Backbone as a printed PyTorch tensor [residue, N CA C, xyz], in Angstrom:
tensor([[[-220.3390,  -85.2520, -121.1150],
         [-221.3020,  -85.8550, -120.2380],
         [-222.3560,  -86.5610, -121.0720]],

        [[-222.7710,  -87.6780, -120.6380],
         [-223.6890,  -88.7540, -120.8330],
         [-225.3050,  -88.2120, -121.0150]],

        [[-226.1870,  -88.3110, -121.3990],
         [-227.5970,  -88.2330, -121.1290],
         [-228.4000,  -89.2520, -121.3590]],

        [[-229.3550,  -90.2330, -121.0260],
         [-230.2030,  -90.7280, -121.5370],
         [-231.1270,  -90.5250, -121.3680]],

        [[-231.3390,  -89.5260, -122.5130],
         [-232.7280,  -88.8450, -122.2820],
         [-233.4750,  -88.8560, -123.2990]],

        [[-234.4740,  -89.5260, -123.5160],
         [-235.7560,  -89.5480, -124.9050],
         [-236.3270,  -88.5010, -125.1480]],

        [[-236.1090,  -87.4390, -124.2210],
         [-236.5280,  -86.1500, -124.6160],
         [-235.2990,  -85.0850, -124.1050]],

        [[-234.3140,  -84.5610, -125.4830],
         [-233.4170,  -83.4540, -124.7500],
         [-233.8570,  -82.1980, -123.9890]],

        [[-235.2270,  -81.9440, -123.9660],
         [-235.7660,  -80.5760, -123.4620],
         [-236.2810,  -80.8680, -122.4720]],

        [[-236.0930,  -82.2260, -121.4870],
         [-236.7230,  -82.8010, -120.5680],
         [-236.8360,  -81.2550, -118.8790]],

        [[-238.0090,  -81.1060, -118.6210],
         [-237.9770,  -80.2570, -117.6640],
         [-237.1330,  -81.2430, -116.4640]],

        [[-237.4320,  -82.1520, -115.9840],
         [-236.6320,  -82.5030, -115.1150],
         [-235.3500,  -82.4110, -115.2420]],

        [[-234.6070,  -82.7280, -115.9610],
         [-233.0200,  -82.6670, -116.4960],
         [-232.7010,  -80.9930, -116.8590]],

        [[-233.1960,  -80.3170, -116.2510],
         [-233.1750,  -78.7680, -116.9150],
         [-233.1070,  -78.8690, -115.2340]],

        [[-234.3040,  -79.2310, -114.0340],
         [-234.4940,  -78.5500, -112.9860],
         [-232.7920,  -79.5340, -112.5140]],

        [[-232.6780,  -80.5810, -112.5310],
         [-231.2150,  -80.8440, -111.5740],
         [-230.1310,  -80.1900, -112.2730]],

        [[-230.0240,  -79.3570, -113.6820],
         [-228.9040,  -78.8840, -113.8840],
         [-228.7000,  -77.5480, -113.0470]],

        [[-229.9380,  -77.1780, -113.2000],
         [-229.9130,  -75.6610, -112.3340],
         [-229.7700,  -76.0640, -111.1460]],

        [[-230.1670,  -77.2290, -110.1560],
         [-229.7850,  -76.9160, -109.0240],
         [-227.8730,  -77.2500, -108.4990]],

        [[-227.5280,  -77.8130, -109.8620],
         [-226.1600,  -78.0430, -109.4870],
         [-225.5030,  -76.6480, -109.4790]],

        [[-225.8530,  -76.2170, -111.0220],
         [-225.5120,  -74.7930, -111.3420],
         [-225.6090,  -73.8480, -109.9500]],

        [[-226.6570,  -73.1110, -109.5830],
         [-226.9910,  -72.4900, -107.8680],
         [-226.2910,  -73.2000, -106.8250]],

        [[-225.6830,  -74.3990, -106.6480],
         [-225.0390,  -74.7760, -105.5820],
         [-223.4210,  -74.4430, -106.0370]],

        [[-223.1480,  -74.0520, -107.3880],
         [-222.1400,  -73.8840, -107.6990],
         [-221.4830,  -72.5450, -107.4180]],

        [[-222.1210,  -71.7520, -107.5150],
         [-222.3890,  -70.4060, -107.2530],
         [-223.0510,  -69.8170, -105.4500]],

        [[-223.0340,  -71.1420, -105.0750],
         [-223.0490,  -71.8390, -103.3850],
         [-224.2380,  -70.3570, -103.4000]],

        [[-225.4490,  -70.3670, -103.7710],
         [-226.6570,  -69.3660, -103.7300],
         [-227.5010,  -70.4210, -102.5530]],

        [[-227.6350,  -70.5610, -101.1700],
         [-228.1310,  -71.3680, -100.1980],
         [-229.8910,  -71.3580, -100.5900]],

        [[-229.8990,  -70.1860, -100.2480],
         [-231.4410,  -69.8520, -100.4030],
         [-232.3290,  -70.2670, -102.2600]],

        [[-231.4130,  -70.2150, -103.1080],
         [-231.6360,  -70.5550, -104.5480],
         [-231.8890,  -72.3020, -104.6490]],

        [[-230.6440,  -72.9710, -103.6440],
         [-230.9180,  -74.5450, -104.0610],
         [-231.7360,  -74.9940, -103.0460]],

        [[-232.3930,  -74.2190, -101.9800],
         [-233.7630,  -74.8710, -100.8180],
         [-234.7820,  -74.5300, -101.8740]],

        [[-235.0360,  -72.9850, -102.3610],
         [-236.3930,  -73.1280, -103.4580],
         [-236.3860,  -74.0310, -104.3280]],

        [[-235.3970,  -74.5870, -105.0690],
         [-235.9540,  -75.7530, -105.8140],
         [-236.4320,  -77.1780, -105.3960]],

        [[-236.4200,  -76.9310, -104.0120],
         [-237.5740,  -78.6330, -103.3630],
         [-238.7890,  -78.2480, -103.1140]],

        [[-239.2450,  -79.2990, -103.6150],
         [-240.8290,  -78.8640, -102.8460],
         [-240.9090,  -78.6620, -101.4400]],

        [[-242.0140,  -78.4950, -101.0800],
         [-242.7260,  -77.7620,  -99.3330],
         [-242.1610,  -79.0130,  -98.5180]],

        [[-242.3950,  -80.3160,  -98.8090],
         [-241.8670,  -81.3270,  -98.0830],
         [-241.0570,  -82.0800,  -98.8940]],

        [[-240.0740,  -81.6170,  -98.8870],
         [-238.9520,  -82.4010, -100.3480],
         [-237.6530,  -82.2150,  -98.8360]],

        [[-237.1050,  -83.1890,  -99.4250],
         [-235.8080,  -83.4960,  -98.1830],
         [-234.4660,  -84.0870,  -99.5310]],

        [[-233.5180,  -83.5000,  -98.7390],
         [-232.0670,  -83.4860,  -99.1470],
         [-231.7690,  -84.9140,  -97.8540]],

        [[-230.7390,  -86.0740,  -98.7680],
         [-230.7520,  -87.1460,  -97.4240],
         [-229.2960,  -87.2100,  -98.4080]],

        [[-228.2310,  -86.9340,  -97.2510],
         [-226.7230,  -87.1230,  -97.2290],
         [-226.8110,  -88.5880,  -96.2520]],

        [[-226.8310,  -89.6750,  -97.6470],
         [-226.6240,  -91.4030,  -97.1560],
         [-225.2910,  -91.4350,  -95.8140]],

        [[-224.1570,  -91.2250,  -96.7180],
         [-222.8340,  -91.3380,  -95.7780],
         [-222.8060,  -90.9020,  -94.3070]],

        [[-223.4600,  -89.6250,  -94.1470],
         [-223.4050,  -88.7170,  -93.4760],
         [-224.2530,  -89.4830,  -92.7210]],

        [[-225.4260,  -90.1210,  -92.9850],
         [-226.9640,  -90.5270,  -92.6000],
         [-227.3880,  -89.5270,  -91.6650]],

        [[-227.5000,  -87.9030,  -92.4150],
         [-228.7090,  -87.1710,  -91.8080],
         [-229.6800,  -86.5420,  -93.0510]],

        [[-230.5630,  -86.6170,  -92.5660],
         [-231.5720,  -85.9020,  -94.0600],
         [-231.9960,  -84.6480,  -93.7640]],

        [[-232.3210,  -83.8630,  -94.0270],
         [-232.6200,  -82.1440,  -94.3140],
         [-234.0320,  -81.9140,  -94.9960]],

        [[-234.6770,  -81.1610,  -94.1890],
         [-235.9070,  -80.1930,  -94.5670],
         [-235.8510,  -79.0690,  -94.6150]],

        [[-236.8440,  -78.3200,  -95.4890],
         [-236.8040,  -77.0440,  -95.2210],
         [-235.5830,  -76.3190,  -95.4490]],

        [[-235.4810,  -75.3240,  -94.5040],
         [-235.0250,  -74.0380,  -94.9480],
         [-233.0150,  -75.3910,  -94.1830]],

        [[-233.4340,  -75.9230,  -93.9640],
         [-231.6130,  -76.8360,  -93.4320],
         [-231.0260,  -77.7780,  -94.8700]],

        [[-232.1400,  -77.5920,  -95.5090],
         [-231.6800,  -78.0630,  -96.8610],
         [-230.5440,  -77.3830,  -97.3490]],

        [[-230.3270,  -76.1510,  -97.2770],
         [-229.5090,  -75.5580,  -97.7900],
         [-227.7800,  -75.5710,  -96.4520]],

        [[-228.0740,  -76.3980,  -95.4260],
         [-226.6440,  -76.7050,  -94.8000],
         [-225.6870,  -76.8120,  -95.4780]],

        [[-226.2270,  -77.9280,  -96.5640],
         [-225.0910,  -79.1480,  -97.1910],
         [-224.4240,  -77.7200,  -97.8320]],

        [[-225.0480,  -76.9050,  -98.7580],
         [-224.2340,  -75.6920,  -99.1210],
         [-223.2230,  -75.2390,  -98.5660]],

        [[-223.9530,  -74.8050,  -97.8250],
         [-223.2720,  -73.7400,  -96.5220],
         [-221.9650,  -74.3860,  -95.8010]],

        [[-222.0360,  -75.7880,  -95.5390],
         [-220.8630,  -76.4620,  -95.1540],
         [-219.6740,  -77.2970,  -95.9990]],

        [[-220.2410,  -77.2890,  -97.3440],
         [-219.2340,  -77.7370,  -98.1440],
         [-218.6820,  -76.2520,  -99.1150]],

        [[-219.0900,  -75.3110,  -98.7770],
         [-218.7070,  -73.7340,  -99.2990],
         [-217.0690,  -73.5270,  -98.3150]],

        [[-217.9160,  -73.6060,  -96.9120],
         [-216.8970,  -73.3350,  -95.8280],
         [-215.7450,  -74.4230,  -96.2130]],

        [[-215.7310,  -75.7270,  -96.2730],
         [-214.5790,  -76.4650,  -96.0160],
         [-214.1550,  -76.5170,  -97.4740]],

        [[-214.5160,  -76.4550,  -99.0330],
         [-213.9530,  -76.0810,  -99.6730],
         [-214.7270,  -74.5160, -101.0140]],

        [[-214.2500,  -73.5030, -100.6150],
         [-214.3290,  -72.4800, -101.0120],
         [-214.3450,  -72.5200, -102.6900]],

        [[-213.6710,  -73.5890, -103.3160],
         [-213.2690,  -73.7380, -104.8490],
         [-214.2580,  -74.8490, -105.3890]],

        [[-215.0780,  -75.5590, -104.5580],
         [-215.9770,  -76.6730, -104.6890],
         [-216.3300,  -76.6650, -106.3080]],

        [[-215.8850,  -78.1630, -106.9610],
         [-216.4490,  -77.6890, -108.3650],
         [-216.9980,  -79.4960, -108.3040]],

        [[-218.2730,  -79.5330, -108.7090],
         [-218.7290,  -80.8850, -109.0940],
         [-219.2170,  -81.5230, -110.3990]],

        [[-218.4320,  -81.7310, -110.6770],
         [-217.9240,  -82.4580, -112.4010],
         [-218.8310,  -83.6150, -112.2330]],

        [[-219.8870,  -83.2150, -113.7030],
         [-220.9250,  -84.4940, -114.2270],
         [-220.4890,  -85.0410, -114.9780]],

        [[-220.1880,  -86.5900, -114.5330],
         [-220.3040,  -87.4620, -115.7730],
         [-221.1300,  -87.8910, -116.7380]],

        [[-222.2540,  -88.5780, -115.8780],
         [-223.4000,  -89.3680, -116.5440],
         [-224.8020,  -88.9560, -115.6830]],

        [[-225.5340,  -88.4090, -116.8320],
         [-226.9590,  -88.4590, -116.2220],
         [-227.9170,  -88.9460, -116.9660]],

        [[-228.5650,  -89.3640, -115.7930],
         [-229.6210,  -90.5290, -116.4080],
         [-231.3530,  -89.9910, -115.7740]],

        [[-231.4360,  -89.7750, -116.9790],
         [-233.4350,  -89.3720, -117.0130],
         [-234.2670,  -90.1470, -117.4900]],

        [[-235.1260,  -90.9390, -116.2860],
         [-236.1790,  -91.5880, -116.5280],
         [-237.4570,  -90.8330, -116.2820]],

        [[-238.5720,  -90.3940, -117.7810],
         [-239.4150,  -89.2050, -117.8030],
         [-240.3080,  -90.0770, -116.6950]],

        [[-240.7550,  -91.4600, -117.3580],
         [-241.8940,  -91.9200, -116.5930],
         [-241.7980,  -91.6800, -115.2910]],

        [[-240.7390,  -91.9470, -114.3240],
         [-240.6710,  -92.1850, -113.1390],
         [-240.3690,  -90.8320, -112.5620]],

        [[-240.2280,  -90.4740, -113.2220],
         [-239.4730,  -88.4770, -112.8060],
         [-238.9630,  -88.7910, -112.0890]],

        [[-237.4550,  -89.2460, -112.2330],
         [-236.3130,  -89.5420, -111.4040],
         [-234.9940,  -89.3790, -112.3140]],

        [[-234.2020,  -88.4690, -112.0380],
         [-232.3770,  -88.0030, -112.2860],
         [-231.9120,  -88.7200, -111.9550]],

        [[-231.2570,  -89.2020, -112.0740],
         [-229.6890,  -89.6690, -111.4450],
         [-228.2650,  -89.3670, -112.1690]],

        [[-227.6170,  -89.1580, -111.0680],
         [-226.7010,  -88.2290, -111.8050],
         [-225.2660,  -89.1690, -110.8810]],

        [[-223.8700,  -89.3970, -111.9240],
         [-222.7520,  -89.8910, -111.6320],
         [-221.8320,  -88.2380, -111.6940]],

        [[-221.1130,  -88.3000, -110.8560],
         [-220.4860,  -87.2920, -110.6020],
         [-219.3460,  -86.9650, -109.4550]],

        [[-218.4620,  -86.1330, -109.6110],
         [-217.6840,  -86.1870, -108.7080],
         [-217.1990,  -84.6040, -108.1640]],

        [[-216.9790,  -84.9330, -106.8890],
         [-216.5790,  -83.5440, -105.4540],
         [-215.6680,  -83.2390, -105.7190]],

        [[-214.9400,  -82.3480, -105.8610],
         [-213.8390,  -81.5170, -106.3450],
         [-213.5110,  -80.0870, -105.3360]],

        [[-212.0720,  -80.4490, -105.0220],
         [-212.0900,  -78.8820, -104.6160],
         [-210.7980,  -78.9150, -103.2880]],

        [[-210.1870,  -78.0530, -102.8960],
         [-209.2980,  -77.9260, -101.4380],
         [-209.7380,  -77.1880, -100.3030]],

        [[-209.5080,  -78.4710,  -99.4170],
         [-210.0110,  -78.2110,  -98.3110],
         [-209.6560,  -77.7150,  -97.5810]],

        [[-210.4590,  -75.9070,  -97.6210],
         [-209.5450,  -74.8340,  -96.6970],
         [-210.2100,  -73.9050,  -95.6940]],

        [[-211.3300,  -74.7550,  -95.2590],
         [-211.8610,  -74.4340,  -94.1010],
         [-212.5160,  -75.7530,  -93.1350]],

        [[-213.0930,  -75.5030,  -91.9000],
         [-213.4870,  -76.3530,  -91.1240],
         [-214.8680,  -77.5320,  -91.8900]],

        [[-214.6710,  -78.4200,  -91.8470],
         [-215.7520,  -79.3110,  -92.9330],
         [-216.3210,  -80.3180,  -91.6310]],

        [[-217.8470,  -79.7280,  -91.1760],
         [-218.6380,  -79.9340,  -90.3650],
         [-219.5240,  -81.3890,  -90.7840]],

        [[-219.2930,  -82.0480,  -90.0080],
         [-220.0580,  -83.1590,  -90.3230],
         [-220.9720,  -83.4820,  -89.1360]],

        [[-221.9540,  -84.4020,  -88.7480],
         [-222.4670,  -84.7150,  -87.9970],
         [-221.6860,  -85.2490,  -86.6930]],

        [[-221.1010,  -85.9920,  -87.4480],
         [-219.5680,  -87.3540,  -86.4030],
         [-219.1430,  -86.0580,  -85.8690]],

        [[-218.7430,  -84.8470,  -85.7390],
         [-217.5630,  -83.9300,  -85.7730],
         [-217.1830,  -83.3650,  -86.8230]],

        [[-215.8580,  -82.3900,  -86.7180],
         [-215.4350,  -81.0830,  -87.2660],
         [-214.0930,  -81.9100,  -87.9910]],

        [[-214.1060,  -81.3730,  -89.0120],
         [-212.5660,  -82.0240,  -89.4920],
         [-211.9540,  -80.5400,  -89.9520]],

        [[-210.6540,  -80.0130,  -89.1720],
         [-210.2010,  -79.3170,  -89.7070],
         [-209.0770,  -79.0160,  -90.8300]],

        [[-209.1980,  -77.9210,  -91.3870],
         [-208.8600,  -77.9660,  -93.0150],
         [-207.1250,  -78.3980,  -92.7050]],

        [[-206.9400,  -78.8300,  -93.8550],
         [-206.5500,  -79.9980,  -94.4370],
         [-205.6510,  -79.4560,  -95.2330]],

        [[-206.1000,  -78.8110,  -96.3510],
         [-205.2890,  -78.3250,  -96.8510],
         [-204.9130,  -79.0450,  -98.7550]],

        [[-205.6040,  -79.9170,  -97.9850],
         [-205.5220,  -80.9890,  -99.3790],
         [-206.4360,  -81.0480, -100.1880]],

        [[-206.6550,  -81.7780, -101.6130],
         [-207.6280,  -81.4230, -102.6880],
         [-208.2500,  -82.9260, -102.5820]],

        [[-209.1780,  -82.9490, -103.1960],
         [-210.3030,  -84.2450, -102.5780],
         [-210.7730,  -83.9000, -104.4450]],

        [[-210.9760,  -85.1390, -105.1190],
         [-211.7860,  -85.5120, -106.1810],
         [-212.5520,  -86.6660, -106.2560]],

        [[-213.8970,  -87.0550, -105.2820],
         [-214.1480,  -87.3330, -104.5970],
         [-215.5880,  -88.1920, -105.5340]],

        [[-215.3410,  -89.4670, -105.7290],
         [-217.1610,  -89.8530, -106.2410],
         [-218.1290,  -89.9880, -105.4640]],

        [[-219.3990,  -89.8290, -106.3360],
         [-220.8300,  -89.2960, -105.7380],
         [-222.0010,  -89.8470, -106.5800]],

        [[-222.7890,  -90.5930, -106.4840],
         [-223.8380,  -90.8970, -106.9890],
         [-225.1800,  -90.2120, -106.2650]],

        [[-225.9400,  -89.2590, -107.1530],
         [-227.3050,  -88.5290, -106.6760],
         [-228.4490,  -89.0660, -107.4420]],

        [[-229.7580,  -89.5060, -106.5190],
         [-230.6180,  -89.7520, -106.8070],
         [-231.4300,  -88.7610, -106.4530]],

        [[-232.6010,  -87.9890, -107.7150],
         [-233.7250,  -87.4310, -107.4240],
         [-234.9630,  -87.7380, -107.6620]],

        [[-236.0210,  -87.5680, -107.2460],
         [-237.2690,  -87.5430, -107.2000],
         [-237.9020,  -86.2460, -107.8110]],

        [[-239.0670,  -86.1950, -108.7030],
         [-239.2810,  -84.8840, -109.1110],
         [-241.0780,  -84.6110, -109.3610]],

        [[-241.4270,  -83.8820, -108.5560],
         [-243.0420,  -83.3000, -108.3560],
         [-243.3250,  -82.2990, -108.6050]],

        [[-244.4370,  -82.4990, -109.3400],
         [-244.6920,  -81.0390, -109.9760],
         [-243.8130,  -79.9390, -109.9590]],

        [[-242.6940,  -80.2200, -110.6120],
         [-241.8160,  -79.3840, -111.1140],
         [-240.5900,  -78.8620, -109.9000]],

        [[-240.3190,  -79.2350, -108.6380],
         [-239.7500,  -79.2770, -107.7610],
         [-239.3590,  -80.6400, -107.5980]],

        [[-238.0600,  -80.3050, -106.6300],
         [-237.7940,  -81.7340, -105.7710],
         [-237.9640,  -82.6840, -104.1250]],

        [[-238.3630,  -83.3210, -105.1020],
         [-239.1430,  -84.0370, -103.6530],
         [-238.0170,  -84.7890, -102.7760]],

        [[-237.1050,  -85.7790, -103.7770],
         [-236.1190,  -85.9630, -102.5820],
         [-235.3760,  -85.7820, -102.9890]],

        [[-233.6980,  -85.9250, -102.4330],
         [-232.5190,  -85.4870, -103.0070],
         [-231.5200,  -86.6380, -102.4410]],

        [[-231.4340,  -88.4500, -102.6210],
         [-230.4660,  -88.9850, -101.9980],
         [-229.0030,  -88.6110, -102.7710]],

        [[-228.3290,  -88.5700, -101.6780],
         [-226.5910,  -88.3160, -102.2170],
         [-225.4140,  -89.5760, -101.3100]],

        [[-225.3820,  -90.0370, -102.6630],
         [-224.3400,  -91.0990, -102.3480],
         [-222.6030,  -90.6840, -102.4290]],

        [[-222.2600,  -90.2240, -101.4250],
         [-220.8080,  -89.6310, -101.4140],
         [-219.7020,  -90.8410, -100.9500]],

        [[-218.7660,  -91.0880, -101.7040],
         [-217.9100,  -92.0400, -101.0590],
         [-217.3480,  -91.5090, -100.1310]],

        [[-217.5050,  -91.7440,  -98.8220],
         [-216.7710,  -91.0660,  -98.0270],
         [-215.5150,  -91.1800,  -97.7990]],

        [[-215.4650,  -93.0660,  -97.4140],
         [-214.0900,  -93.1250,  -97.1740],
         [-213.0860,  -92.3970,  -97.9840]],

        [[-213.6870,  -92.6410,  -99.1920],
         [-212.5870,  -92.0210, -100.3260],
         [-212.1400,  -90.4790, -100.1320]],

        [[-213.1720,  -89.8210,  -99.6900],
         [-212.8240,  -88.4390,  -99.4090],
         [-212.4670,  -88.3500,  -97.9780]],

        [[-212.7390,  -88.8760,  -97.0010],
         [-211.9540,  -88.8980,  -95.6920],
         [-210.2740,  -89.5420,  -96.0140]],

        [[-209.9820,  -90.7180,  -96.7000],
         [-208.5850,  -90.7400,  -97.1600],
         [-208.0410,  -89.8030,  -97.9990]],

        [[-208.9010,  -88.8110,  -99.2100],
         [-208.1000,  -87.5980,  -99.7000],
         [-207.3680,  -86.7670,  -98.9220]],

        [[-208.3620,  -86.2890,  -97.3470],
         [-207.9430,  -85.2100,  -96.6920],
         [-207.2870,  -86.0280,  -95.7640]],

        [[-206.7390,  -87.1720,  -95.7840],
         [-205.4930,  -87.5190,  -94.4470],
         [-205.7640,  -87.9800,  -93.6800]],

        [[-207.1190,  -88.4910,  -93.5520],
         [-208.1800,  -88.4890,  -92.5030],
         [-207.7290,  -90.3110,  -91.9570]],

        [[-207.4290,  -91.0110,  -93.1630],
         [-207.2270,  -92.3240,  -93.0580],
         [-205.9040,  -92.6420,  -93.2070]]])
């Protein structure tokens, strides 16, 4: 994996590894404490955004539809001035439960999805303020059969 980072001990690039790490380990309540009080999770594709204690959905519903969920970093990119991550990366995993979306329910599938994702963060006093997630969807709606 990639870094461009002018500082390797960068606290920001420490706080988005841990929150990948805790979503990996699908800990719901672990990846809502790392946003701030008004910090929002915004699933672009999906176009719904998350506060609060619903921040931790996206967990909770990509746990259920794939149980093996592994999200492989390519490239991350740390800009200190702007305290902003961005991270290239990709969805991984088989889809073997019901995968809840806003549109509707897609039921499992059965199939494996390796799926690209571009995440943008925002970062405040040491929390996260926003969380955009750029998921290709189509691409992962054609993994699972969908297309």
């Amino acid at each position: 994996m990639k870094s461009s980072v002018i500082n390797p001990n960068s606290a920001n690039e420490t706080l988005i590894r841990e929150l990948y790490r805790i979503a990996e380990e699908q800990d719901t309540q672990g990846f809502v404490d790392l946003f701030a009080e008004d910090g929002y999770f915004w699933d672009v594709s999906a176009g719904t955004k998350y506060y609060g204690q619903d921040i931790g959905k996206t967990v909770d519903v990509y746990a259920t539809a794939f149980p093996d969920m592994h999200r492989e970093l390519y490239d991350l990119y740390v800009l200190e001035s702007e305290n902003t991550v961005v991270v290239e990366l990709s969805l991984n995993g088989t889809h073997k439960g019901p995968l809840e979306l806003p549109s509707g329910t897609i039921p499992a599938t059965n199939k494996t999805m390796q799926t690209p994702c571009c995440d943008v963060f925002k970062i405040e006093n040491g929390k996260i303020k926003s969380f955009h997630c750029y998921t290709a969807a189509t691409i992962l709606l054609g993994q699972l059969g969908i297309f």
